[in-house]
mmCIF file of N, CA, C and O in Angstrom:
data_model
loop_
_atom_site.group_PDB
_atom_site.id
_atom_site.type_symbol
_atom_site.label_atom_id
_atom_site.label_comp_id
_atom_site.label_asym_id
_atom_site.label_seq_id
_atom_site.Cartn_x
_atom_site.Cartn_y
_atom_site.Cartn_z
ATOM 1 N N UNK A 313 49.809 -34.173 40.023
ATOM 2 C CA UNK A 313 49.101 -35.129 39.176
ATOM 3 C C UNK A 313 47.837 -35.579 39.901
ATOM 4 O O UNK A 313 47.893 -35.995 41.045
ATOM 5 N N UNK A 314 46.681 -35.483 39.238
ATOM 6 C CA UNK A 314 45.411 -35.830 39.855
ATOM 7 C C UNK A 314 45.199 -37.334 39.942
ATOM 8 O O UNK A 314 45.965 -38.120 39.397
ATOM 9 N N UNK A 315 44.180 -37.690 40.633
ATOM 10 C CA UNK A 315 43.812 -39.099 40.721
ATOM 11 C C UNK A 315 43.277 -39.569 39.383
ATOM 12 O O UNK A 315 42.796 -38.788 38.580
ATOM 13 N N UNK A 316 43.337 -40.881 39.178
ATOM 14 C CA UNK A 316 42.868 -41.434 37.900
ATOM 15 C C UNK A 316 41.535 -42.149 38.083
ATOM 16 O O UNK A 316 41.242 -42.695 39.144
ATOM 17 N N UNK A 317 40.758 -42.107 37.017
ATOM 18 C CA UNK A 317 39.446 -42.741 37.032
ATOM 19 C C UNK A 317 39.262 -43.501 35.728
ATOM 20 O O UNK A 317 39.712 -43.054 34.670
ATOM 21 N N UNK A 318 38.634 -44.649 35.822
ATOM 22 C CA UNK A 318 38.305 -45.463 34.653
ATOM 23 C C UNK A 318 36.790 -45.521 34.537
ATOM 24 O O UNK A 318 36.104 -45.913 35.480
ATOM 25 N N UNK A 319 36.288 -45.122 33.374
ATOM 26 C CA UNK A 319 34.855 -45.161 33.104
ATOM 27 C C UNK A 319 34.605 -46.293 32.121
ATOM 28 O O UNK A 319 35.152 -46.289 31.018
ATOM 29 N N UNK A 320 33.797 -47.263 32.529
ATOM 30 C CA UNK A 320 33.457 -48.391 31.667
ATOM 31 C C UNK A 320 31.960 -48.324 31.397
ATOM 32 O O UNK A 320 31.139 -48.631 32.261
ATOM 33 N N UNK A 321 31.616 -47.874 30.196
ATOM 34 C CA UNK A 321 30.216 -47.704 29.809
ATOM 35 C C UNK A 321 30.129 -47.783 28.298
ATOM 36 O O UNK A 321 30.977 -47.215 27.607
ATOM 37 N N UNK A 322 29.121 -48.465 27.788
ATOM 38 C CA UNK A 322 28.994 -48.616 26.338
ATOM 39 C C UNK A 322 28.310 -47.427 25.672
ATOM 40 O O UNK A 322 28.288 -47.329 24.457
ATOM 41 N N UNK A 323 27.784 -46.502 26.452
ATOM 42 C CA UNK A 323 27.112 -45.328 25.880
ATOM 43 C C UNK A 323 28.077 -44.153 25.828
ATOM 44 O O UNK A 323 28.509 -43.632 26.864
ATOM 45 N N UNK A 324 28.393 -43.725 24.620
ATOM 46 C CA UNK A 324 29.385 -42.666 24.441
ATOM 47 C C UNK A 324 28.942 -41.344 25.073
ATOM 48 O O UNK A 324 29.786 -40.587 25.567
ATOM 49 N N UNK A 325 27.643 -41.052 25.065
ATOM 50 C CA UNK A 325 27.155 -39.809 25.680
ATOM 51 C C UNK A 325 27.415 -39.792 27.186
ATOM 52 O O UNK A 325 27.791 -38.759 27.752
ATOM 53 N N UNK A 326 27.217 -40.917 27.825
ATOM 54 C CA UNK A 326 27.461 -41.019 29.270
ATOM 55 C C UNK A 326 28.950 -40.836 29.547
ATOM 56 O O UNK A 326 29.339 -40.083 30.447
ATOM 57 N N UNK A 327 29.786 -41.529 28.778
ATOM 58 C CA UNK A 327 31.233 -41.383 28.948
ATOM 59 C C UNK A 327 31.671 -39.933 28.738
ATOM 60 O O UNK A 327 32.498 -39.416 29.487
ATOM 61 N N UNK A 328 31.122 -39.287 27.732
ATOM 62 C CA UNK A 328 31.469 -37.906 27.436
ATOM 63 C C UNK A 328 31.151 -36.985 28.621
ATOM 64 O O UNK A 328 31.992 -36.187 29.053
ATOM 65 N N UNK A 329 29.941 -37.100 29.144
ATOM 66 C CA UNK A 329 29.544 -36.256 30.275
ATOM 67 C C UNK A 329 30.393 -36.518 31.515
ATOM 68 O O UNK A 329 30.848 -35.580 32.187
ATOM 69 N N UNK A 330 30.609 -37.792 31.809
ATOM 70 C CA UNK A 330 31.436 -38.136 32.970
ATOM 71 C C UNK A 330 32.871 -37.659 32.782
ATOM 72 O O UNK A 330 33.487 -37.125 33.707
ATOM 73 N N UNK A 331 33.415 -37.864 31.583
ATOM 74 C CA UNK A 331 34.790 -37.429 31.290
ATOM 75 C C UNK A 331 34.935 -35.926 31.518
ATOM 76 O O UNK A 331 35.853 -35.477 32.201
ATOM 77 N N UNK A 332 34.024 -35.145 30.961
ATOM 78 C CA UNK A 332 34.104 -33.682 31.109
ATOM 79 C C UNK A 332 34.027 -33.264 32.578
ATOM 80 O O UNK A 332 34.767 -32.392 33.018
ATOM 81 N N UNK A 333 33.126 -33.898 33.326
ATOM 82 C CA UNK A 333 32.990 -33.557 34.737
ATOM 83 C C UNK A 333 34.272 -33.876 35.504
ATOM 84 O O UNK A 333 34.797 -33.039 36.238
ATOM 85 N N UNK A 334 34.781 -35.095 35.338
ATOM 86 C CA UNK A 334 35.945 -35.507 36.120
ATOM 87 C C UNK A 334 37.230 -34.802 35.686
ATOM 88 O O UNK A 334 38.090 -34.526 36.526
ATOM 89 N N UNK A 335 37.351 -34.470 34.430
ATOM 90 C CA UNK A 335 38.504 -33.673 34.000
ATOM 91 C C UNK A 335 38.455 -32.300 34.660
ATOM 92 O O UNK A 335 39.492 -31.779 35.096
ATOM 93 N N UNK A 336 37.270 -31.730 34.781
ATOM 94 C CA UNK A 336 37.145 -30.423 35.438
ATOM 95 C C UNK A 336 37.503 -30.494 36.921
ATOM 96 O O UNK A 336 37.815 -29.481 37.536
ATOM 97 N N UNK A 337 37.483 -31.696 37.483
ATOM 98 C CA UNK A 337 37.859 -31.907 38.885
ATOM 99 C C UNK A 337 39.280 -32.449 39.006
ATOM 100 O O UNK A 337 39.669 -32.987 40.041
ATOM 101 N N UNK A 338 40.052 -32.321 37.942
ATOM 102 C CA UNK A 338 41.472 -32.703 37.901
ATOM 103 C C UNK A 338 41.742 -34.203 37.981
ATOM 104 O O UNK A 338 42.792 -34.614 38.467
ATOM 105 N N UNK A 339 40.813 -35.016 37.520
ATOM 106 C CA UNK A 339 41.053 -36.447 37.403
ATOM 107 C C UNK A 339 41.686 -36.734 36.046
ATOM 108 O O UNK A 339 41.391 -36.054 35.065
ATOM 109 N N UNK A 340 42.525 -37.729 36.002
ATOM 110 C CA UNK A 340 42.986 -38.276 34.732
ATOM 111 C C UNK A 340 41.967 -39.347 34.360
ATOM 112 O O UNK A 340 41.747 -40.283 35.128
ATOM 113 N N UNK A 341 41.355 -39.227 33.198
ATOM 114 C CA UNK A 341 40.239 -40.093 32.824
ATOM 115 C C UNK A 341 40.635 -41.009 31.683
ATOM 116 O O UNK A 341 41.193 -40.581 30.685
ATOM 117 N N UNK A 342 40.321 -42.287 31.862
ATOM 118 C CA UNK A 342 40.446 -43.275 30.795
ATOM 119 C C UNK A 342 39.082 -43.914 30.629
ATOM 120 O O UNK A 342 38.299 -43.981 31.572
ATOM 121 N N UNK A 343 38.816 -44.431 29.433
ATOM 122 C CA UNK A 343 37.484 -44.958 29.132
ATOM 123 C C UNK A 343 37.567 -46.281 28.398
ATOM 124 O O UNK A 343 38.522 -46.537 27.673
ATOM 125 N N UNK A 344 36.509 -47.070 28.574
ATOM 126 C CA UNK A 344 36.343 -48.314 27.833
ATOM 127 C C UNK A 344 34.862 -48.487 27.535
ATOM 128 O O UNK A 344 34.012 -48.096 28.341
ATOM 129 N N UNK A 345 34.560 -49.081 26.375
ATOM 130 C CA UNK A 345 33.155 -49.274 26.010
ATOM 131 C C UNK A 345 32.698 -50.725 26.147
ATOM 132 O O UNK A 345 31.549 -51.039 25.865
ATOM 133 N N UNK A 346 33.594 -51.588 26.576
ATOM 134 C CA UNK A 346 33.229 -52.984 26.848
ATOM 135 C C UNK A 346 33.879 -53.436 28.152
ATOM 136 O O UNK A 346 34.861 -52.831 28.613
ATOM 137 N N UNK A 347 33.347 -54.481 28.723
ATOM 138 C CA UNK A 347 33.895 -55.054 29.940
ATOM 139 C C UNK A 347 35.323 -55.541 29.705
ATOM 140 O O UNK A 347 36.220 -55.284 30.512
ATOM 141 N N UNK A 348 35.540 -56.219 28.596
ATOM 142 C CA UNK A 348 36.878 -56.750 28.288
ATOM 143 C C UNK A 348 37.914 -55.633 28.213
ATOM 144 O O UNK A 348 38.990 -55.727 28.805
ATOM 145 N N UNK A 349 37.591 -54.555 27.496
ATOM 146 C CA UNK A 349 38.515 -53.425 27.393
ATOM 147 C C UNK A 349 38.726 -52.773 28.761
ATOM 148 O O UNK A 349 39.834 -52.342 29.091
ATOM 149 N N UNK A 350 37.662 -52.701 29.544
ATOM 150 C CA UNK A 350 37.757 -52.113 30.876
ATOM 151 C C UNK A 350 38.695 -52.886 31.783
ATOM 152 O O UNK A 350 39.514 -52.303 32.494
ATOM 153 N N UNK A 351 38.589 -54.200 31.763
ATOM 154 C CA UNK A 351 39.461 -55.039 32.595
ATOM 155 C C UNK A 351 40.914 -54.875 32.156
ATOM 156 O O UNK A 351 41.819 -54.743 32.994
ATOM 157 N N UNK A 352 41.162 -54.871 30.857
ATOM 158 C CA UNK A 352 42.533 -54.700 30.363
ATOM 159 C C UNK A 352 43.106 -53.345 30.772
ATOM 160 O O UNK A 352 44.259 -53.260 31.217
ATOM 161 N N UNK A 353 42.316 -52.284 30.628
ATOM 162 C CA UNK A 353 42.775 -50.960 31.045
ATOM 163 C C UNK A 353 43.014 -50.900 32.546
ATOM 164 O O UNK A 353 43.998 -50.318 33.008
ATOM 165 N N UNK A 354 42.115 -51.501 33.312
ATOM 166 C CA UNK A 354 42.256 -51.519 34.765
ATOM 167 C C UNK A 354 43.588 -52.148 35.164
ATOM 168 O O UNK A 354 44.310 -51.607 36.001
ATOM 169 N N UNK A 355 43.915 -53.268 34.557
ATOM 170 C CA UNK A 355 45.171 -53.957 34.874
ATOM 171 C C UNK A 355 46.386 -53.145 34.445
ATOM 172 O O UNK A 355 47.444 -53.234 35.061
ATOM 173 N N UNK A 356 46.214 -52.353 33.409
ATOM 174 C CA UNK A 356 47.315 -51.562 32.878
ATOM 175 C C UNK A 356 47.562 -50.283 33.669
ATOM 176 O O UNK A 356 48.703 -49.943 33.972
ATOM 177 N N UNK A 357 46.491 -49.573 34.035
ATOM 178 C CA UNK A 357 46.664 -48.250 34.643
ATOM 179 C C UNK A 357 46.409 -48.200 36.151
ATOM 180 O O UNK A 357 46.762 -47.219 36.794
ATOM 181 N N UNK A 358 45.776 -49.195 36.729
ATOM 182 C CA UNK A 358 45.476 -49.235 38.167
ATOM 183 C C UNK A 358 44.843 -47.923 38.649
ATOM 184 O O UNK A 358 45.431 -47.197 39.454
ATOM 185 N N UNK A 359 43.633 -47.611 38.167
ATOM 186 C CA UNK A 359 43.008 -46.330 38.526
ATOM 187 C C UNK A 359 42.604 -46.276 39.992
ATOM 188 O O UNK A 359 42.439 -47.305 40.649
ATOM 189 N N UNK A 360 42.425 -45.066 40.478
ATOM 190 C CA UNK A 360 41.960 -44.872 41.857
ATOM 191 C C UNK A 360 40.475 -45.155 41.993
ATOM 192 O O UNK A 360 40.020 -45.588 43.051
ATOM 193 N N UNK A 361 39.715 -44.896 40.928
ATOM 194 C CA UNK A 361 38.258 -45.046 40.938
ATOM 195 C C UNK A 361 37.824 -45.704 39.634
ATOM 196 O O UNK A 361 38.380 -45.423 38.576
ATOM 197 N N UNK A 362 36.811 -46.580 39.726
ATOM 198 C CA UNK A 362 36.205 -47.191 38.535
ATOM 199 C C UNK A 362 34.705 -46.916 38.572
ATOM 200 O O UNK A 362 34.050 -47.165 39.588
ATOM 201 N N UNK A 363 34.187 -46.390 37.475
ATOM 202 C CA UNK A 363 32.739 -46.268 37.295
ATOM 203 C C UNK A 363 32.366 -47.342 36.286
ATOM 204 O O UNK A 363 32.825 -47.313 35.141
ATOM 205 N N UNK A 364 31.567 -48.298 36.719
ATOM 206 C CA UNK A 364 31.282 -49.488 35.927
ATOM 207 C C UNK A 364 29.790 -49.598 35.650
ATOM 208 O O UNK A 364 28.977 -49.660 36.576
ATOM 209 N N UNK A 365 29.444 -49.609 34.371
ATOM 210 C CA UNK A 365 28.055 -49.781 33.946
ATOM 211 C C UNK A 365 27.605 -51.206 34.265
ATOM 212 O O UNK A 365 28.416 -52.137 34.303
ATOM 213 N N UNK A 366 26.324 -51.374 34.475
ATOM 214 C CA UNK A 366 25.784 -52.705 34.770
ATOM 215 C C UNK A 366 25.562 -53.494 33.485
ATOM 216 O O UNK A 366 25.977 -54.642 33.382
ATOM 217 N N UNK A 367 24.919 -52.890 32.509
ATOM 218 C CA UNK A 367 24.574 -53.593 31.270
ATOM 219 C C UNK A 367 25.554 -53.232 30.161
ATOM 220 O O UNK A 367 25.385 -52.241 29.469
ATOM 221 N N UNK A 368 26.559 -54.067 30.003
ATOM 222 C CA UNK A 368 27.548 -53.879 28.950
ATOM 223 C C UNK A 368 27.330 -54.926 27.867
ATOM 224 O O UNK A 368 26.760 -55.993 28.139
ATOM 225 N N UNK A 369 27.776 -54.659 26.654
ATOM 226 C CA UNK A 369 27.523 -55.611 25.562
ATOM 227 C C UNK A 369 28.126 -56.996 25.803
ATOM 228 O O UNK A 369 27.594 -57.995 25.315
ATOM 229 N N UNK A 370 29.196 -57.058 26.585
ATOM 230 C CA UNK A 370 29.855 -58.343 26.793
ATOM 231 C C UNK A 370 29.764 -58.854 28.232
ATOM 232 O O UNK A 370 30.526 -59.730 28.630
ATOM 233 N N UNK A 371 28.823 -58.317 29.007
ATOM 234 C CA UNK A 371 28.644 -58.852 30.349
ATOM 235 C C UNK A 371 27.958 -57.883 31.287
ATOM 236 O O UNK A 371 27.721 -56.725 30.963
ATOM 237 N N UNK A 372 27.658 -58.384 32.473
ATOM 238 C CA UNK A 372 27.007 -57.622 33.520
ATOM 239 C C UNK A 372 28.084 -57.088 34.466
ATOM 240 O O UNK A 372 28.840 -57.864 35.048
ATOM 241 N N UNK A 373 28.158 -55.767 34.609
ATOM 242 C CA UNK A 373 29.178 -55.161 35.455
ATOM 243 C C UNK A 373 29.163 -55.654 36.885
ATOM 244 O O UNK A 373 30.216 -55.858 37.484
ATOM 245 N N UNK A 374 27.997 -55.868 37.446
ATOM 246 C CA UNK A 374 27.897 -56.336 38.837
ATOM 247 C C UNK A 374 28.540 -57.710 38.989
ATOM 248 O O UNK A 374 29.243 -57.970 39.957
ATOM 249 N N UNK A 375 28.318 -58.577 38.033
ATOM 250 C CA UNK A 375 28.857 -59.929 38.120
ATOM 251 C C UNK A 375 30.368 -59.984 37.899
ATOM 252 O O UNK A 375 30.987 -61.014 38.147
ATOM 253 N N UNK A 376 30.952 -58.872 37.456
ATOM 254 C CA UNK A 376 32.388 -58.871 37.162
ATOM 255 C C UNK A 376 33.168 -57.865 37.993
ATOM 256 O O UNK A 376 34.327 -57.577 37.678
ATOM 257 N N UNK A 377 32.573 -57.365 39.070
ATOM 258 C CA UNK A 377 33.293 -56.403 39.897
ATOM 259 C C UNK A 377 34.563 -56.999 40.502
ATOM 260 O O UNK A 377 35.524 -56.272 40.730
ATOM 261 N N UNK A 378 34.583 -58.307 40.705
ATOM 262 C CA UNK A 378 35.780 -58.940 41.284
ATOM 263 C C UNK A 378 37.020 -58.766 40.395
ATOM 264 O O UNK A 378 38.139 -58.818 40.874
ATOM 265 N N UNK A 379 36.827 -58.530 39.104
ATOM 266 C CA UNK A 379 37.959 -58.341 38.199
ATOM 267 C C UNK A 379 38.580 -56.957 38.355
ATOM 268 O O UNK A 379 39.651 -56.696 37.809
ATOM 269 N N UNK A 380 37.916 -56.084 39.115
ATOM 270 C CA UNK A 380 38.399 -54.728 39.303
ATOM 271 C C UNK A 380 38.923 -54.501 40.714
ATOM 272 O O UNK A 380 38.880 -53.409 41.233
ATOM 273 N N UNK A 381 39.459 -55.553 41.318
ATOM 274 C CA UNK A 381 40.031 -55.417 42.672
ATOM 275 C C UNK A 381 41.539 -55.380 42.570
ATOM 276 O O UNK A 381 42.155 -55.953 41.740
#
């Protein structure tokens, strides 16, 4: 079973490209398009890696990195 990654980005094209790349590298990929959904998924799946966009519709990713610890 590969490592898991959570992609939090509101742009579907970015998520699509990242998902395809990381799946090809044997990562299990989960995605969220808002900060709120990302935090909920993070708490649920405890991914090994998080890719977090800065400008999300419901907040600034940098200001909320503490929620992903």
